[in-house]
XYZ file of C-alpha atoms in Angstrom:
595
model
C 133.952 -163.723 21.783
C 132.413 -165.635 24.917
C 131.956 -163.316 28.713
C 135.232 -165.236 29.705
C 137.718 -164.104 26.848
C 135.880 -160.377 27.588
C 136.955 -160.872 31.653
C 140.280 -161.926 30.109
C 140.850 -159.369 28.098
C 139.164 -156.815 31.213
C 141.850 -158.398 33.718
C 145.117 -157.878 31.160
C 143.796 -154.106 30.963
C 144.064 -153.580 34.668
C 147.191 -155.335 34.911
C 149.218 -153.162 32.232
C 149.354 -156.250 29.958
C 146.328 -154.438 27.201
C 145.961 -150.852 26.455
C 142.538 -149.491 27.274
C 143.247 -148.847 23.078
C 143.846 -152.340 22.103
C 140.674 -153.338 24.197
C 138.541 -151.069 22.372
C 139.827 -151.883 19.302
C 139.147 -155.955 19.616
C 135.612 -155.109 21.194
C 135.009 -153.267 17.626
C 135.724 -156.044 16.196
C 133.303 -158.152 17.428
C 130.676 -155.305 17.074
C 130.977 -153.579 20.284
C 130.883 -149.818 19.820
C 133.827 -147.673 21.206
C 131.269 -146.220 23.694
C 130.125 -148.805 24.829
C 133.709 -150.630 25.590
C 134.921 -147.981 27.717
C 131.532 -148.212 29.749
C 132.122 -151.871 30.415
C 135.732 -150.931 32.042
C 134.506 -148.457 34.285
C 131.962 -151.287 35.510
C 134.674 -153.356 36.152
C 137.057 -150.265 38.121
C 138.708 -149.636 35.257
C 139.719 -145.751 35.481
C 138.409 -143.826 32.743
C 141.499 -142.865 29.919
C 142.342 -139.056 29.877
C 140.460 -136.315 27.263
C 141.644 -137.601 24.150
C 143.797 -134.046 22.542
C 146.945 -133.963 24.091
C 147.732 -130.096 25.111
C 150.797 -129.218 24.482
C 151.099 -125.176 25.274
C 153.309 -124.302 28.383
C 151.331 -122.018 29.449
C 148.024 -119.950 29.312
C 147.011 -117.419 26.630
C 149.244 -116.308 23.780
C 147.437 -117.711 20.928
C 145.933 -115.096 20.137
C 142.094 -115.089 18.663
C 140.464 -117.744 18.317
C 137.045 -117.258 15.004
C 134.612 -120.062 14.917
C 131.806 -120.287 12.376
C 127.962 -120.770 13.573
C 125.987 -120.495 10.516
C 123.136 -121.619 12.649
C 123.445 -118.393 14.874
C 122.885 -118.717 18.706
C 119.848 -116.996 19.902
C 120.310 -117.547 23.461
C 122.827 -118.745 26.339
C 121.113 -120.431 28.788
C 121.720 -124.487 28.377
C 118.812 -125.305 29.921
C 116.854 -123.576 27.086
C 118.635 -124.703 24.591
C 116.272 -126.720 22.367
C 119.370 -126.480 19.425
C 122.326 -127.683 19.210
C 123.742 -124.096 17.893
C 122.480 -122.805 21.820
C 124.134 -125.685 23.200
C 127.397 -125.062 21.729
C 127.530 -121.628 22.394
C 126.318 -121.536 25.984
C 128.858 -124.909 26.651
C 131.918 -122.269 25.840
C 130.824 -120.817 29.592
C 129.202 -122.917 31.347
C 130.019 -126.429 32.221
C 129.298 -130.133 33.765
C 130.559 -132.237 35.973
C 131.849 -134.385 32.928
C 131.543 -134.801 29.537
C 132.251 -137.243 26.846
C 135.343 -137.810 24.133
C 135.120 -139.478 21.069
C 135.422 -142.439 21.820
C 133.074 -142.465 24.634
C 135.035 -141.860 27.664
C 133.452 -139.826 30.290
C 135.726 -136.832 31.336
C 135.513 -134.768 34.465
C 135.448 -131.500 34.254
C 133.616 -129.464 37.071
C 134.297 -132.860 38.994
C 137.359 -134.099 40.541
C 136.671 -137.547 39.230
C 134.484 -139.833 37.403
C 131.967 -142.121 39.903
C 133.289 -145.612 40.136
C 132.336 -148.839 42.352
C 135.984 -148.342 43.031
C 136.355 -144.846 44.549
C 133.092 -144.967 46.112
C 130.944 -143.038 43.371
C 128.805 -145.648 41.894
C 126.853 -147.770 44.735
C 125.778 -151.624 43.944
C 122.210 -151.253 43.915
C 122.392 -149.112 40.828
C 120.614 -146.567 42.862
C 123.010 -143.962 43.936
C 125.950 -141.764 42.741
C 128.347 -140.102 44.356
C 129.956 -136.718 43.026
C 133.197 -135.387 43.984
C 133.606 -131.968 43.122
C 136.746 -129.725 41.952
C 138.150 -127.642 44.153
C 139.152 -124.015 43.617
C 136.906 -123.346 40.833
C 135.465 -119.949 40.592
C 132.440 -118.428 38.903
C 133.389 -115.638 36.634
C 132.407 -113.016 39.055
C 135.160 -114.300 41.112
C 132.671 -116.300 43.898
C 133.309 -119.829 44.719
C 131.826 -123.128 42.716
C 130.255 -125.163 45.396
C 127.861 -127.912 45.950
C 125.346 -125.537 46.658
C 125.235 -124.605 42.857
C 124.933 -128.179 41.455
C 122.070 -128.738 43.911
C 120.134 -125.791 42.531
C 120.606 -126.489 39.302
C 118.606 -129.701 39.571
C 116.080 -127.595 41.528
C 115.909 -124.920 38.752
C 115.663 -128.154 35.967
C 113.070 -130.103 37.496
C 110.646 -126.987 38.298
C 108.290 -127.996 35.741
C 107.092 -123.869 35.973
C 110.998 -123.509 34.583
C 109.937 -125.714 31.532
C 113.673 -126.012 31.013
C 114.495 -128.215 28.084
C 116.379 -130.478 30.044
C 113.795 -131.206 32.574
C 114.094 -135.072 31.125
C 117.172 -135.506 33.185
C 116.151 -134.021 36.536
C 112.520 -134.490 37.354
C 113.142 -138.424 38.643
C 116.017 -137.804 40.966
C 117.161 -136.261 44.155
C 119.835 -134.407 44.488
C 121.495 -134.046 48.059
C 124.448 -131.938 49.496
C 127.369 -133.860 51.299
C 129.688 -130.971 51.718
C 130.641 -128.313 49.891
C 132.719 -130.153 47.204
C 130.367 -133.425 47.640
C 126.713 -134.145 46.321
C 125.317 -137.358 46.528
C 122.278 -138.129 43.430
C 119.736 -140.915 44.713
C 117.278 -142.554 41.921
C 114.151 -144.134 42.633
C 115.007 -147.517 40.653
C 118.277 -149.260 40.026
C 119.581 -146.603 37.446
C 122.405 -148.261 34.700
C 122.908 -145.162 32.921
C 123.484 -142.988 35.561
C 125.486 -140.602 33.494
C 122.905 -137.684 32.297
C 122.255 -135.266 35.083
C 124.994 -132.844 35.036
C 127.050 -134.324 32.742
C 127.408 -133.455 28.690
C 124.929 -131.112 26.902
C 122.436 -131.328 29.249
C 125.028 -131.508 32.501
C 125.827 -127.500 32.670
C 125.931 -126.369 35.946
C 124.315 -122.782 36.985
C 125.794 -120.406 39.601
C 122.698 -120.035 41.978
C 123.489 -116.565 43.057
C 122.684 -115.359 39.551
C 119.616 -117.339 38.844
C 118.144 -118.269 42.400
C 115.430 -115.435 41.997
C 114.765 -116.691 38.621
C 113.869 -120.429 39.260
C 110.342 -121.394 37.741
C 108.067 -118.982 36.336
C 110.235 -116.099 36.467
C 113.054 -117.906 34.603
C 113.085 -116.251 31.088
C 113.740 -113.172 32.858
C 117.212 -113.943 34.085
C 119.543 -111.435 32.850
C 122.006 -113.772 32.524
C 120.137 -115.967 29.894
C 121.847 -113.507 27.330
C 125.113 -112.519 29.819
C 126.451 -115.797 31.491
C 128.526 -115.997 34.523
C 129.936 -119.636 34.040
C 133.111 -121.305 35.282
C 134.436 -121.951 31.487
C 137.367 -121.087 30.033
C 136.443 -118.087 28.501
C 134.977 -115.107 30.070
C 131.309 -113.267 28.550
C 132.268 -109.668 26.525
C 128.706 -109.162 24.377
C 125.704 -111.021 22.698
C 124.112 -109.875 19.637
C 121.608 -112.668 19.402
C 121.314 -114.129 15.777
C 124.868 -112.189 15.230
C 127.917 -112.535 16.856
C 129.356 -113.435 20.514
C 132.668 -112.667 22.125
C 134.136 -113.598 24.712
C 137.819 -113.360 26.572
C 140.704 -115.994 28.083
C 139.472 -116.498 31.879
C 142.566 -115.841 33.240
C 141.746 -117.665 36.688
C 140.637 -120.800 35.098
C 140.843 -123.903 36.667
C 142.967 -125.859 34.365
C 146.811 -125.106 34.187
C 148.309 -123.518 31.061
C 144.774 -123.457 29.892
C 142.905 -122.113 27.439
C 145.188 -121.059 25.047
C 143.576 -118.612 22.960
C 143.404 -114.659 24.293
C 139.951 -114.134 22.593
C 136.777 -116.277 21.148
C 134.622 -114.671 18.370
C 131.796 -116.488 17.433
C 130.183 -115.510 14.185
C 126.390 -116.568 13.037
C 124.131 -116.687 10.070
C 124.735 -116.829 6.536
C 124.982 -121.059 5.729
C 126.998 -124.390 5.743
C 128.939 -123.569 2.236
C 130.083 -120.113 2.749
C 130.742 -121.352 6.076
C 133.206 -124.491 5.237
C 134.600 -122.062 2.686
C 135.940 -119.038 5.039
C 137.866 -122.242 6.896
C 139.052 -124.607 3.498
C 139.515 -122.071 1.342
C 140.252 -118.339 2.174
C 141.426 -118.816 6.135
C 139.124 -116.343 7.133
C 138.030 -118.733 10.425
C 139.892 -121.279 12.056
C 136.421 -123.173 12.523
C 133.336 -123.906 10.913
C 130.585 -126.327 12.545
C 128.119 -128.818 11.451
C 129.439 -128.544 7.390
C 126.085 -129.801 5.688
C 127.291 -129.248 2.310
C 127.635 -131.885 -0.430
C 130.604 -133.506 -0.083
C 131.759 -133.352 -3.644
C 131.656 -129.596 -2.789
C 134.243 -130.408 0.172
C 136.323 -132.158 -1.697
C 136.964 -129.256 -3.912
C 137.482 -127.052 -1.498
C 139.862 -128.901 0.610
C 142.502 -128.919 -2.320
C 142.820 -125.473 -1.477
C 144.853 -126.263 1.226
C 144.075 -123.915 4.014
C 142.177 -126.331 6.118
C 140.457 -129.871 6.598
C 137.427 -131.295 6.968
C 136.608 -133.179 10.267
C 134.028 -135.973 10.231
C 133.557 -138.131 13.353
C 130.984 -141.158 14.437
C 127.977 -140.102 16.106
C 124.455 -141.097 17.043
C 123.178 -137.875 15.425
C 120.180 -138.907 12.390
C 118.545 -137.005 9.593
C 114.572 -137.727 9.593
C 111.169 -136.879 8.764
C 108.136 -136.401 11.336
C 104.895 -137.108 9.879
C 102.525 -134.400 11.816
C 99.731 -137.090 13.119
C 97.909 -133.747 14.649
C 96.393 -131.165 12.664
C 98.882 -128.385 12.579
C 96.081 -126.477 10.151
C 93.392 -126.213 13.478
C 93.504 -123.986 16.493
C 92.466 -124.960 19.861
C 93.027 -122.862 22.744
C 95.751 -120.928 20.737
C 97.525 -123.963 20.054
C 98.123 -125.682 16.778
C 99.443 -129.412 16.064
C 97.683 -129.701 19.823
C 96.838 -132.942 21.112
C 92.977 -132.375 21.475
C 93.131 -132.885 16.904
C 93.473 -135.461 14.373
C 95.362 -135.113 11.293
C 92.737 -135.541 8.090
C 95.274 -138.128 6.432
C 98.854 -138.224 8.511
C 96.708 -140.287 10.860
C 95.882 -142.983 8.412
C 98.730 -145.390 8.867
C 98.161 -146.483 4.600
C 99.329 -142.813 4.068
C 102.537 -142.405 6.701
C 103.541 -146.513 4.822
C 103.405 -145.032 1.391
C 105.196 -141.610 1.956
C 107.840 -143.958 3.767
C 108.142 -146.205 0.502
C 109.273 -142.974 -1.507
C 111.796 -141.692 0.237
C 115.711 -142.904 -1.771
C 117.691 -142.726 0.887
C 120.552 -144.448 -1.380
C 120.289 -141.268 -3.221
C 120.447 -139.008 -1.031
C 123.537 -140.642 0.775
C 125.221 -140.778 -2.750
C 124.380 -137.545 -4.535
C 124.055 -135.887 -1.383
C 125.847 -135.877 1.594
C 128.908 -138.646 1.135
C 130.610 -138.677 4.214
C 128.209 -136.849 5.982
C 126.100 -139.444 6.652
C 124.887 -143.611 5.645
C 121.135 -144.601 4.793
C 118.946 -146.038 7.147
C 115.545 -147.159 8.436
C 116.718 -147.124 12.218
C 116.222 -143.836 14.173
C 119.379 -145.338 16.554
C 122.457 -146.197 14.825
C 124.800 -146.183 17.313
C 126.822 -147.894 19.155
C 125.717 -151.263 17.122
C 123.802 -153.137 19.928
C 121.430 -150.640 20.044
C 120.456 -150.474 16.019
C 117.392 -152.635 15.294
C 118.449 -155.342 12.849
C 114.584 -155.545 12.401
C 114.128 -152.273 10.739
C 114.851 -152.246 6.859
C 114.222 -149.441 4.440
C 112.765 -149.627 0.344
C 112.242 -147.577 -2.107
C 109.430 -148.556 -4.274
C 106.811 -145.914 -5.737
C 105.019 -148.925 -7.214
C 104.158 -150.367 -3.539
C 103.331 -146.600 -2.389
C 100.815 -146.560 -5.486
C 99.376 -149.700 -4.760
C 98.671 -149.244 -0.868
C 97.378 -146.164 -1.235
C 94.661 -147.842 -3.931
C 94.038 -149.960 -1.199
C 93.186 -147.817 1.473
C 90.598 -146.028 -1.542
C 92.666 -143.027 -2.043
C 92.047 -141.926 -5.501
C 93.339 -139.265 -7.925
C 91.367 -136.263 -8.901
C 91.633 -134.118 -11.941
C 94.726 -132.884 -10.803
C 96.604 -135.634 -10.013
C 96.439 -135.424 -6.425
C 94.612 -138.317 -4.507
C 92.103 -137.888 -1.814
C 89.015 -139.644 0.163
C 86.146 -138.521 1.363
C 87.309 -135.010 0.349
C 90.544 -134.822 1.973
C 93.377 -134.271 -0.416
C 96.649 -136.078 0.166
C 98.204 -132.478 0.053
C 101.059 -131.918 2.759
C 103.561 -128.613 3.896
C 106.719 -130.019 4.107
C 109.257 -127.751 5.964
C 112.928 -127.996 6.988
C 115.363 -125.421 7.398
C 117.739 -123.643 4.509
C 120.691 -125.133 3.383
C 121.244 -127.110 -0.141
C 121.180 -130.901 1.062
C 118.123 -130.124 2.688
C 116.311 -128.497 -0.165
C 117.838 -130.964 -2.528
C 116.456 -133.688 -0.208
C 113.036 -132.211 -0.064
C 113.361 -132.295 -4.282
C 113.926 -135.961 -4.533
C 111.262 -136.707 -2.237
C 108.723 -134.512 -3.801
C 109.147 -136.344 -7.249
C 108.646 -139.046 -6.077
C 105.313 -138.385 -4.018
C 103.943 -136.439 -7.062
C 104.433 -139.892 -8.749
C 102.117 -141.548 -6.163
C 99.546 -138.662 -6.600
C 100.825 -137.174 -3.493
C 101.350 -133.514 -3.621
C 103.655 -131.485 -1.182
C 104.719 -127.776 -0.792
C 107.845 -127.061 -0.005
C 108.696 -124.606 2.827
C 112.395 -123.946 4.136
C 113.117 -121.328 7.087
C 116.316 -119.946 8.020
C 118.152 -122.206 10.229
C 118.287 -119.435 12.945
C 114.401 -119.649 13.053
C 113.754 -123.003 12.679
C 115.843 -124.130 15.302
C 115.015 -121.186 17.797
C 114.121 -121.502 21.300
C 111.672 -118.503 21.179
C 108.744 -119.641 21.976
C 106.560 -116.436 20.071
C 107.874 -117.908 16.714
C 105.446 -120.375 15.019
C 107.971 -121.538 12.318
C 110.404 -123.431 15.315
C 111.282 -126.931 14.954
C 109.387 -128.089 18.166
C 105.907 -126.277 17.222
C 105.681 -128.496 14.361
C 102.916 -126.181 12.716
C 103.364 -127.898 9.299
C 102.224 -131.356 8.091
C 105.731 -132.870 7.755
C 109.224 -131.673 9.129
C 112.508 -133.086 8.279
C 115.958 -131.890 10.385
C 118.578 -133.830 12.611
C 118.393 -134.705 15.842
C 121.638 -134.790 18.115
C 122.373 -137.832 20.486
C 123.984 -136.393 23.167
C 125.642 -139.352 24.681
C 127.026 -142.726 24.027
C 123.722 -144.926 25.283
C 120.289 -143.945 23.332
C 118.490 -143.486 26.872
C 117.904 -140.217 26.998
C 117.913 -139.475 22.627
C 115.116 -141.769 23.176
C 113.022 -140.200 25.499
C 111.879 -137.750 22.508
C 109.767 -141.136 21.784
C 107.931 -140.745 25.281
C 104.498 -139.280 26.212
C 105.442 -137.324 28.817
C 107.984 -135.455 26.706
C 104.985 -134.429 24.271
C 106.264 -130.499 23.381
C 103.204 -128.416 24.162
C 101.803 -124.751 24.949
C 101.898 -125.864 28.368
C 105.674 -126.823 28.354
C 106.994 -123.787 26.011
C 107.150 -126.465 23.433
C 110.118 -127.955 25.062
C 109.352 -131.136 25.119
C 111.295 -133.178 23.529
C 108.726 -135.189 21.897
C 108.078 -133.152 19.001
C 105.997 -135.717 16.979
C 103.480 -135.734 19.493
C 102.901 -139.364 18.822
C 102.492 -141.250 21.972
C 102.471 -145.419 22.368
C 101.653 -147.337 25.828
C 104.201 -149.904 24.980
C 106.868 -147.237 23.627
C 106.420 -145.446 27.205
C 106.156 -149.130 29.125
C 109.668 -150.548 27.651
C 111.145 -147.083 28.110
C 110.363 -147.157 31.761
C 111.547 -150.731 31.771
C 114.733 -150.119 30.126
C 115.867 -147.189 32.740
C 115.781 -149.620 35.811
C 117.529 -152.922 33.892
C 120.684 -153.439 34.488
C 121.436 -156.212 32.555
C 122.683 -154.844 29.118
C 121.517 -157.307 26.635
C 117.783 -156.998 28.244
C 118.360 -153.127 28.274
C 119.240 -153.161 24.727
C 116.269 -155.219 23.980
C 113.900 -153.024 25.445
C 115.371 -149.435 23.890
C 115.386 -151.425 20.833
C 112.007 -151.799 20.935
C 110.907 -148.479 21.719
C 113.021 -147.232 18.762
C 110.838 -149.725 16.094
C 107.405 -149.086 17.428
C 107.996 -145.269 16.046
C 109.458 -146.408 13.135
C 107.611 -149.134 12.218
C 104.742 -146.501 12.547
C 106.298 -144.472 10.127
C 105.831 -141.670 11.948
C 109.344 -140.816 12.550
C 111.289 -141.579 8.875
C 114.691 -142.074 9.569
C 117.186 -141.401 6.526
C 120.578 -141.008 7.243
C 123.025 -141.586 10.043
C 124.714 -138.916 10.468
C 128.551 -138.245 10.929
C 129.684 -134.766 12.599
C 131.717 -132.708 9.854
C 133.201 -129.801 10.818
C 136.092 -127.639 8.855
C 138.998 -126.500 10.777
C 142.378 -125.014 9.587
C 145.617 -126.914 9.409
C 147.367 -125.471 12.555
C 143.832 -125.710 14.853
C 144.239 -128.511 17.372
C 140.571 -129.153 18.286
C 138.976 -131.691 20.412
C 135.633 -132.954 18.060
C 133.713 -135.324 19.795
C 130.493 -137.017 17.872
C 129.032 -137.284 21.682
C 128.901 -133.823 23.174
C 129.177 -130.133 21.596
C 131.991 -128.943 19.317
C 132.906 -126.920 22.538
C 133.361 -129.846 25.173
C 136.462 -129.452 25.393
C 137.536 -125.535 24.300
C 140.096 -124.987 26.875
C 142.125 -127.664 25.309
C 142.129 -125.772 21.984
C 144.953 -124.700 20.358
C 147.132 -123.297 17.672
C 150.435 -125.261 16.573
């Protein structure tokens, strides 16, 4: 398909003559992602389609309580903090963005009146400005008015770098501006083509300022509202027992007709992924049950029960391993895995190539996780014109056996190799659920058969993926030799899911260990294409140059990509949820309901 049958095809769409649907559906088929599709309509003024779950309730409340399933439990509510996706999801049920983003890649409004086009005036030429229109009549929780004043303080509060907010990424290069009260107006420094990250989606939610305008920068973990949010979302804050349960009631002055339908939210946390998908699929305990790592035969058995049905959607989202190339083991000024150290061995190239060259991903896919997720070498999967074709994966414990000869690593008495007195002899940590640990099992037989040795460690999800910054067994300290969890990409263009591949993302002491660059592996040409690729605007070069930053980690086998992941989620049989595999399970709550 040449750029004149696309332009065809672009013109029949705004003439009634194609469905955005049908469009989408022959871009697929000439390997152009969903997302990405529906992005190249709204360049060309073509309206963005509705939210994709039709909401058929007459009117608001009714439908009684609504029971979702965190295993991972939520620790805190503050978006901005909310290193995992298990914060995200809860704070997103009451706070929100200006947009967010469907399954199939649309941008929604929500907080906003509209979506920015070159048609209505949103989107500028130069690439270098964009132009909010905000809802009116929305209302805080406490009953005051959403303004413009709030969505220009949140980018204050996110780019204090004394906030060390976790989505500081999105904030720090821009300027926000007020127009009116219902207006704001964001200017970037370069020509910006993916202009859709601050304020929209996970890392979009917008603040009230009259609750946390006394709590901007260093004072901002003392917000009492971290734990009791005042949001505009549609359900209301009742009580937070971090690491427990939250509740939560129907806002009845929410700014969506007939909406939300449910009179109560409980969300319940801990315990893990099977018991979980069971209290949906089997017994009916919960009408929802997120992020379902179980083995899928195990699904499959307990979906002929009946009661329920799993959910599995397309997502950017990937399984991997970080090979520590700091010393996690050494303390400097109370810091481990700091930048000032060297890892004895994880900083030999020869060993991160090896440990690489024993991972099966084919068995892992097939024994393990089935629909949950499809081997792969690439840390960015999707959409398609973003996945390196470069990047291939092996499995060969021969070729591990024989590099590591070659870089004069040799076996002791014990079977473990080492040079010069350092012992290839690794901590491997993820957090506790069966795929994982079943994952770390195939992996260690096979290193044990290249004399590599590793000890096992799994923490409860609710502390590995913490954002409390006291605990030294959190995802982001990275206080272990090698780390293996997945990653969430939060929208449909790898931009900003690739900025955990930057230098100045490097999580630290100094940052709270919010950075998103938890390897702490750092490349001038990673960083230079990165920077490059955030000011082109044409898409193949952009593509080119994300692509890039994407293999130099890889092909450094520092980051070990294994599977590309789906979203699976249980829900029961009369639940009408919105899942999106490009924002939280909660993007769309309000829309929610029983039939």
């Amino acid at each position: 398909m040449n750029e004149q049958e696309i332009r065809g095809m672009i013109a029949d769409v705004k003439e009634g003559a194609m469905s955005r649907r049908s469009f989408i559906r022959k871009m697929a088929a000439v390997g152009i992602a969903a997302p990405i599709a529906s992005q190249i309509l709204v360049w060309n003024d073509v309206a963005m389609a509705n939210a994709t779950l039709e909401y058929k309730p007459a009117k608001a409340g009714g439908g009684g309580p609504l029971k979702m399933l965190l295993w991972q439990a939520p620790t805190l509510l503050n978006p901005h903090f909310a290193s995992g996706t298990k914060d995200q999801i809860a704070s997103r049920i009451f706070f929100e963005p200006l947009a967010g983003w469907d399954k199939e890649g649309n941008l929604i409004p929500q907080l906003a009146a509209e979506v920015p086009t070159k048609a209505n005036g949103g989107l500028s030429a130069d690439g270098k400005q964009v132009i909010w229109k905000l809802k009116p009549g929305v209302k805080w929780h406490d009953g005051k008015p959403f303004t413009a004043d709030d969505v220009v303080f949140t980018w204050e509060y996110a780019a204090d770098p004394a906030t060390a907010a976790y989505t500081t990424g999105a904030y720090k290069d821009i300027k926000v501006e007020k127009v009116d009260d219902l207006t704001v107006k964001v200017i970037f420094k370069e020509a910006t083509p993916f202009w859709a990250d601050a304020f929209v989606g996970v890392t979009g939610q917008i603040l009230p300022k009259h609750h946390f305008a006394e709590y901007k920068g260093a004072k901002s973990r003392e917000a009492p509202a971290n734990l009791k949010p005042v949001g505009t979302g549609p359900y209301k804050f009742v009580e937070f027992k971090p690491g427990d349960v939250l509740t939560g009631v129907r806002n009845e002055d929410y700014h969506i007709k007939n909406q939300p339908h449910f009179d109560t939210l409980e969300v319940k946390g801990g315990g893990d992924a099977v018991s979980a998908a069971r209290a949906v699929l089997q017994t009916g305990e919960y009408d929802y049950a997120w992020n379902l790592q179980v083995e899928d035969d195990v699904l499959k058995r307990m979906e002929t029960g009946g009661r329920g049905k799993v959910s599995a959607v397309p997502s950017g989202d990937i399984e991997f391993i970080i090979l520590n190339t700091t010393d996690p083991w050494t303390e400097v000024d109370g810091e481990r895995s700091s930048l000032k150290t060297k890892h004895p061995t994880l900083s030999d190239p020869a060993v991160r190539q090896a440990i690489n060259l024993l991972i099966d991903r084919d068995s892992i896919q097939k024994f393990i996780y089935g629909r949950g997720g499809t081997a792969t070498a690439s840390f960015v999967n999707q959409p398609k014109q973003f996945k390196s074709s470069k990047l291939k994966y092996e499995f060969n414990i021969e070729k591990a056996n024989k590099i590591l000869d070659d870089a004069g690593y040799k076996k002791g008495a014990d079977g473990i190799r080492e040079r010069d007195g350092k012992k290839l002899k690794y901590v491997y940590q993820t957090s506790i659920n069966a795929p994982r640990q079943k994952t770390q099992a195939i992996i260690k037989q096979a290193c044990q058969k290249a004399g590599i040795d590793l000890e096992l460690k799994s923490v409860t999800a609710t502390v590995f993926f913490s954002s409390d910054v006291a605990n030294p067994d959190t995802y982001t300290k990275l206080y272990v030799d090698m780390e293996m969890y997945t990653t969430t990409q939060p929208q449909p263009d790898p931009e900003r899911f690739l900025n955990q591949f930057t230098s100045w993302e490097i999580a630290t002491k100094e940052n709270k260990w919010l950075g998103r660059n938890v390897s702490r592996y750092s490349d001038p040409a990673a960083d230079e294409a990165y920077k490059a690729a955030q000011k082109e605007l044409d898409p193949a070069k952009r593509a080119a140059l994300l692509i890039k930053v994407n293999e130099i980690f890889c092909e450094a086998n520092v980051i070990l990509p294994l599977l590309s992941r789906t979203r699976v989620a249980a829900a029961l049989n009369n639940l009408s949820h919105d899942h999106s595999g490009w924002d939280v399970d909660t993007w769309n709550l309000a829309a929610w309901y029983r039939s």
